[in-house]
Structure formats: C-alpha cells, structure tokens
Short mmCIF file of N, CA, C and O in Angstrom, two decimals:
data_model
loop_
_atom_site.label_atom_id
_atom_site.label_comp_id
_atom_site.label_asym_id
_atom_site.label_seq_id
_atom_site.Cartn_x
_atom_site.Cartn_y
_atom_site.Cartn_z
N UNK A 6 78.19 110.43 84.79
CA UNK A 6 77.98 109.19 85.50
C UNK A 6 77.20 109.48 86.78
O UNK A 6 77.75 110.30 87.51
N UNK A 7 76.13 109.03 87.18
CA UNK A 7 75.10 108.92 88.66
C UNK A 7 75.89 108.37 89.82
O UNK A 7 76.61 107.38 89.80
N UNK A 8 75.68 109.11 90.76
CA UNK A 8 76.35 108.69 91.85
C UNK A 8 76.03 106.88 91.88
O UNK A 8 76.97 106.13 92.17
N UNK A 9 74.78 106.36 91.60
CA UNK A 9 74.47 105.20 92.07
C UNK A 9 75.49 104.07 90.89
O UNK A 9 75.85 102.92 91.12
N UNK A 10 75.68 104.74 89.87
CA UNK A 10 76.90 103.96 89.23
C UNK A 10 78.12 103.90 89.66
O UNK A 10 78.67 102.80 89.68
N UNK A 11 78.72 104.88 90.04
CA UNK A 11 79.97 105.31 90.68
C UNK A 11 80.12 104.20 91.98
O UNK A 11 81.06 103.40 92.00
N UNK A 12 79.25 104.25 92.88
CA UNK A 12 78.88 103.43 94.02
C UNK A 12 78.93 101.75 93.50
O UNK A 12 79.49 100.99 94.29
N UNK A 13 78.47 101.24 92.43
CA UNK A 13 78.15 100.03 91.85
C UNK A 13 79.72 99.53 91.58
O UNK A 13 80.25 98.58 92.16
N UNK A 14 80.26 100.29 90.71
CA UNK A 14 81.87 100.20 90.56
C UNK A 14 82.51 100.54 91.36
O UNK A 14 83.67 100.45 90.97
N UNK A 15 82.43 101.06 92.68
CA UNK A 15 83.37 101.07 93.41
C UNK A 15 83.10 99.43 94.31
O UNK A 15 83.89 98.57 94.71
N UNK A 16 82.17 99.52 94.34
CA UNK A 16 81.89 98.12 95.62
C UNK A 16 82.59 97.21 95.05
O UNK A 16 83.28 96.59 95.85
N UNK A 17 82.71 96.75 93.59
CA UNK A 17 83.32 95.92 92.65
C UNK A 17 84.93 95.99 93.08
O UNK A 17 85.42 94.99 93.60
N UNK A 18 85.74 97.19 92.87
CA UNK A 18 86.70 97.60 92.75
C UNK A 18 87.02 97.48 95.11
O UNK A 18 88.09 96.97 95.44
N UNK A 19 86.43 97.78 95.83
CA UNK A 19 86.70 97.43 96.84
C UNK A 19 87.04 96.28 97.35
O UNK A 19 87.88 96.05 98.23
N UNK A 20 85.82 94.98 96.33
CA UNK A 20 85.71 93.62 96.75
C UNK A 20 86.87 93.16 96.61
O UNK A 20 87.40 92.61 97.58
N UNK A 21 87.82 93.29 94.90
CA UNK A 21 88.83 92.94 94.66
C UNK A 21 89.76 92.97 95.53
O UNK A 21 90.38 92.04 96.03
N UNK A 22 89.89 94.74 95.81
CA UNK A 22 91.22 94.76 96.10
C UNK A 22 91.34 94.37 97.92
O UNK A 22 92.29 93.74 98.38
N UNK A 23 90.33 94.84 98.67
CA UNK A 23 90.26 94.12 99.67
C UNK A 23 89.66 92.44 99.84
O UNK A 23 89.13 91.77 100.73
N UNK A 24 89.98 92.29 98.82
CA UNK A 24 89.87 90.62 98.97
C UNK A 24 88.30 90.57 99.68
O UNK A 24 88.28 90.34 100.89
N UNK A 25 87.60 90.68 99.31
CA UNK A 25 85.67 90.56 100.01
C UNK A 25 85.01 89.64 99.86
O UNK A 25 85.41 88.88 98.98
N UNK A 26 83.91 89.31 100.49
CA UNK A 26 83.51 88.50 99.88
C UNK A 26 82.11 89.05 99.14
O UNK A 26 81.42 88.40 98.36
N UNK A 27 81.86 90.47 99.63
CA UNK A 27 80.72 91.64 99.28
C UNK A 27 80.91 92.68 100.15
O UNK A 27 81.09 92.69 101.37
N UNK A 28 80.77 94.03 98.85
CA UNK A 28 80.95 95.17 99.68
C UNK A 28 79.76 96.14 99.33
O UNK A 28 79.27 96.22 98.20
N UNK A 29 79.29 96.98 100.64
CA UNK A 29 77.90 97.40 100.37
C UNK A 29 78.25 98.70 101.01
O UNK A 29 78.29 98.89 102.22
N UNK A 30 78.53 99.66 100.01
CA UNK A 30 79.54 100.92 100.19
C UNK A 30 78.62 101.92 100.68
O UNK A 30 77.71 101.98 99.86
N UNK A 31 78.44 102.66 101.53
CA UNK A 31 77.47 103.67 101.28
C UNK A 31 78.29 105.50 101.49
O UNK A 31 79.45 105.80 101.19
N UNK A 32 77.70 106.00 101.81
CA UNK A 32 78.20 107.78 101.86
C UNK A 32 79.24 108.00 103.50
O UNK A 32 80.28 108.62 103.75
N UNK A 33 78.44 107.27 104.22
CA UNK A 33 79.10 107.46 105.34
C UNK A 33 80.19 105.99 105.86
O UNK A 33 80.30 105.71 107.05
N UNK A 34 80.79 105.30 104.93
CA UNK A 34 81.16 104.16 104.98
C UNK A 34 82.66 104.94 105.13
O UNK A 34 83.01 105.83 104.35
N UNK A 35 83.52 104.42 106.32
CA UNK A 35 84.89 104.61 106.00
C UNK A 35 85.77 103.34 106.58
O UNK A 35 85.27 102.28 106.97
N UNK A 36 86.92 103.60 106.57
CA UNK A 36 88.00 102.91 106.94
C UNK A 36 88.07 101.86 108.21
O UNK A 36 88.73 100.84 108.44
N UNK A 37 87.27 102.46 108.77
CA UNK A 37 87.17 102.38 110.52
C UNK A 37 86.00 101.12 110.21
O UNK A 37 85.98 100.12 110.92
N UNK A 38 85.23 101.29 109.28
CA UNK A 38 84.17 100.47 109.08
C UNK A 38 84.53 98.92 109.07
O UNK A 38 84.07 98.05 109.81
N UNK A 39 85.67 98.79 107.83
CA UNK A 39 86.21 97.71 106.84
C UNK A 39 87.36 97.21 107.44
O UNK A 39 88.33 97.95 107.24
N UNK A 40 87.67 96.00 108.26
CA UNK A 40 88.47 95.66 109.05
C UNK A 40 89.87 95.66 107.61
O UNK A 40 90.93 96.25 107.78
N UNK A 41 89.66 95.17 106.79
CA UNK A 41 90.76 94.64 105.24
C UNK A 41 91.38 96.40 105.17
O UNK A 41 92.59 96.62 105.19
N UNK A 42 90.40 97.47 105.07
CA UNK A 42 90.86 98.81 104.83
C UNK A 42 92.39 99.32 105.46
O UNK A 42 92.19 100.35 106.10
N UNK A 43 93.25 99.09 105.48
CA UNK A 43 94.45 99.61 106.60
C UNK A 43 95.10 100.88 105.10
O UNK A 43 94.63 101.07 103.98
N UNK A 44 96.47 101.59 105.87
CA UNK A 44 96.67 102.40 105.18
C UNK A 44 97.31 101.99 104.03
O UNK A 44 97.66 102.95 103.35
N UNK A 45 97.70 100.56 103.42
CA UNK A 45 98.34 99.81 102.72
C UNK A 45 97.26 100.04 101.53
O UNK A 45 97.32 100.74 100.51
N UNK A 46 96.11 99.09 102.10
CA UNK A 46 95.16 98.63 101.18
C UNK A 46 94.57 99.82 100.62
O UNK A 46 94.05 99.85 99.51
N UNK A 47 94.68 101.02 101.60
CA UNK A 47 93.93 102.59 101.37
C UNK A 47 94.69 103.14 99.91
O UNK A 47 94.02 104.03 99.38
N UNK A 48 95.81 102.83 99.24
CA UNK A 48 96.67 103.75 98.74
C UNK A 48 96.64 102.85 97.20
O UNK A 48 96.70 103.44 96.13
N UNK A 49 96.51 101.07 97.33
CA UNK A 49 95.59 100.12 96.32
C UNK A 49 94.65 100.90 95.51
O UNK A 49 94.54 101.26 94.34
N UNK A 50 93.95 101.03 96.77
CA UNK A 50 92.31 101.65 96.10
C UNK A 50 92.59 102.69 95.13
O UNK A 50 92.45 102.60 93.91
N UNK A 51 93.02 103.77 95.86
CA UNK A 51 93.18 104.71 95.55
C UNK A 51 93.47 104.77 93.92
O UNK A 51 92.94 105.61 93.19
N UNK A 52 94.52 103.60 93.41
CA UNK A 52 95.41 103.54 92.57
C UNK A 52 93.92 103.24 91.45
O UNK A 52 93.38 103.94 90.60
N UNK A 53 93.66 102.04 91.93
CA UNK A 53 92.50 101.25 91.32
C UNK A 53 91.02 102.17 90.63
O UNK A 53 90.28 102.26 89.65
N UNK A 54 91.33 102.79 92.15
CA UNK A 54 89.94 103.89 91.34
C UNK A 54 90.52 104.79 90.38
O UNK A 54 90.24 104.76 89.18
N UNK A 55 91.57 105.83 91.06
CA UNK A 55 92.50 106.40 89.24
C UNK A 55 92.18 105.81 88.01
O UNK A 55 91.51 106.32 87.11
N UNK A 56 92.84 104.42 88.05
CA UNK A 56 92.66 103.69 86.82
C UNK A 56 91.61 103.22 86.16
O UNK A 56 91.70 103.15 84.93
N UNK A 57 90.32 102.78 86.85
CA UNK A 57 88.89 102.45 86.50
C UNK A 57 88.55 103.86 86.16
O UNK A 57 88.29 103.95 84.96
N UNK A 58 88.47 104.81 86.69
CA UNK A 58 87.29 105.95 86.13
C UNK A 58 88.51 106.84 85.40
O UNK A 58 88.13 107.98 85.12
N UNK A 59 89.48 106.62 85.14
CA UNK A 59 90.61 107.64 84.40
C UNK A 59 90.53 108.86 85.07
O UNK A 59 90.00 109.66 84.30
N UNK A 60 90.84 109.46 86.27
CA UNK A 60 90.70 110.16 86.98
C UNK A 60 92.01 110.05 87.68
O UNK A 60 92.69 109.03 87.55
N UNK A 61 92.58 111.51 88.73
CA UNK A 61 93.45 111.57 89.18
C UNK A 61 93.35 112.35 90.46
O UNK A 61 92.45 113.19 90.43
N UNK A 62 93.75 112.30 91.11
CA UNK A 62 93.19 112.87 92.82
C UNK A 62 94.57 113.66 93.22
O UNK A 62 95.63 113.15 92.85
N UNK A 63 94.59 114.65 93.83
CA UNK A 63 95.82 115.34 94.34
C UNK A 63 95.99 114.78 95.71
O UNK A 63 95.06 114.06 96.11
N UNK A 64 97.16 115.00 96.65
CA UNK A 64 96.92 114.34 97.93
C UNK A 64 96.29 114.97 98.87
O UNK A 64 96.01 114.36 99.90
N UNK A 65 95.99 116.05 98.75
CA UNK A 65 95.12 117.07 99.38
C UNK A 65 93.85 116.79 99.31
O UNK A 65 93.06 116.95 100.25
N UNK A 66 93.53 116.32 98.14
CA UNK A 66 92.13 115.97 98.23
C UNK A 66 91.85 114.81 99.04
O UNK A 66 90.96 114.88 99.88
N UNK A 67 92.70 113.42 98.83
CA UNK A 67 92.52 112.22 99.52
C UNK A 67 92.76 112.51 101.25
O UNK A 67 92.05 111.86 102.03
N UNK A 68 93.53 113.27 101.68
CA UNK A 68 93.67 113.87 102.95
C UNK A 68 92.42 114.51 103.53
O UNK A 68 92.45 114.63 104.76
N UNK A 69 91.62 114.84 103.09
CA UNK A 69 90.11 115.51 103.34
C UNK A 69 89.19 114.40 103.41
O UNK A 69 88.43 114.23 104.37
N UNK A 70 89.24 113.81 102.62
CA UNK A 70 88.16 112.60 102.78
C UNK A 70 88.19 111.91 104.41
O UNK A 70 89.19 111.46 104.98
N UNK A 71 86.93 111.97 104.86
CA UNK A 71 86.12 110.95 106.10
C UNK A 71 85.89 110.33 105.54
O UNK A 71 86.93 109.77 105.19
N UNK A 72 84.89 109.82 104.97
CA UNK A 72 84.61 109.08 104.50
C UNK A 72 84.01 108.29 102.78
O UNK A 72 84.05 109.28 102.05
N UNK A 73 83.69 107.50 102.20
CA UNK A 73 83.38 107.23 101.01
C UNK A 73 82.64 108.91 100.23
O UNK A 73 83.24 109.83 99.67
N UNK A 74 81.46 108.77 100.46
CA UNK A 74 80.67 109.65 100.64
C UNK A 74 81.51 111.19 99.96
O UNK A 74 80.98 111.66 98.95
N UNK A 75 82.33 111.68 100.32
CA UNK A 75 83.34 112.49 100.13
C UNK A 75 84.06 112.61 99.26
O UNK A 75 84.50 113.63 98.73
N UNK A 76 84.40 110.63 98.87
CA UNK A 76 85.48 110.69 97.57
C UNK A 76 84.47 110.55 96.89
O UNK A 76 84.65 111.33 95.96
N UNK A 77 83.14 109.85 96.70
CA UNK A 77 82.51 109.90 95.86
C UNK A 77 82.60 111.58 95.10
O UNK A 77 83.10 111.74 93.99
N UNK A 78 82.09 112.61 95.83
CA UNK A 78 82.28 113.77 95.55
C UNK A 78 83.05 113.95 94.73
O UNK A 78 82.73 114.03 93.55
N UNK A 79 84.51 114.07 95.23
CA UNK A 79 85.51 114.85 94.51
C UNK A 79 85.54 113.78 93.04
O UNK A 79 86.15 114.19 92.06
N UNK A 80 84.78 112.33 92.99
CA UNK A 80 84.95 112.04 91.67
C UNK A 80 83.73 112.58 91.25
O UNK A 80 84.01 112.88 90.09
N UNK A 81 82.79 112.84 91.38
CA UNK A 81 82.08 113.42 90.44
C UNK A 81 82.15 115.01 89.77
O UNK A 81 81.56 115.49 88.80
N UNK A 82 83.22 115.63 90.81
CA UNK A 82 83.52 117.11 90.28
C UNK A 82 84.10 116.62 88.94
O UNK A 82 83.73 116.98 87.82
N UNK A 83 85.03 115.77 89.23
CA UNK A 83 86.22 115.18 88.15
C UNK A 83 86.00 114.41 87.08
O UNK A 83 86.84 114.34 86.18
N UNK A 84 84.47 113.53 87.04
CA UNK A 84 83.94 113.22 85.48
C UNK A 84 82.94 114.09 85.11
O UNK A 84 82.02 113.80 84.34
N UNK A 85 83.14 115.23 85.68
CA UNK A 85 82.05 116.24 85.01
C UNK A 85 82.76 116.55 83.65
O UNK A 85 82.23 117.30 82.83
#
C-alpha cells in the first residue's frame, strides 16, 4: 500500500472518529494540531486504524510517535 493511500484512509477514518467536518492529514500533523484529538479520542483511533488496515501496534510503538508522519511509518513496516 503507498503512503498516499494510507494517508487517504486515514483522513477518512480521522473525520469519523473525530467527528470532522474534513481532515487534511499530513507527516508532521499531530495532536496539538486537532483541537477533537485529546487522549480519549487518541486510543479510538488507534483502535480504528488496527481494525481498517488489520494491523496491530505494541504500546511502545504508539509511545514514540510525534507525530502522524511516524505512525504512518510503523504502518507501513507492518503491511509490508
């Protein structure tokens, strides 16, 4: 999967779960950015993206992440 797909479905999967009205995700996009983002809505996502790309994240990894950009990463190690 291309990062620029990954990015396409996540903005989808952000809009939802933070209730959006459009989300325009980029590499350096984080938390601090997205007023809806709090640590509630952070742990949603999290769930949401698991379940959309069938993927699974350790908490170590989500603990490293600054920003988008980052998790994008560790999902693309993970649909390799």
């Amino acid at each position: 999967m291309e990062r620029q797909e990954i990015f396409e479905k996540l903005n989808e999967i952000f809009t939802d779960v933070l209730d959006l009205d459009e989300c325009n995700l980029t590499d350096e996009t984080s938390a601090n950015d997205i007023e809806e983002w709090d640590s509630l809505s952070h742990i949603q996502l999290i769930v949401a993206i698991e379940k959309a790309f069938k993927i699974k994240f350790t908490s170590l990894e989500i603990m490293k992440w600054n920003n988008v950009g980052e998790m994008v990463d560790s999902m693309i190690q993970k649909l390799k």
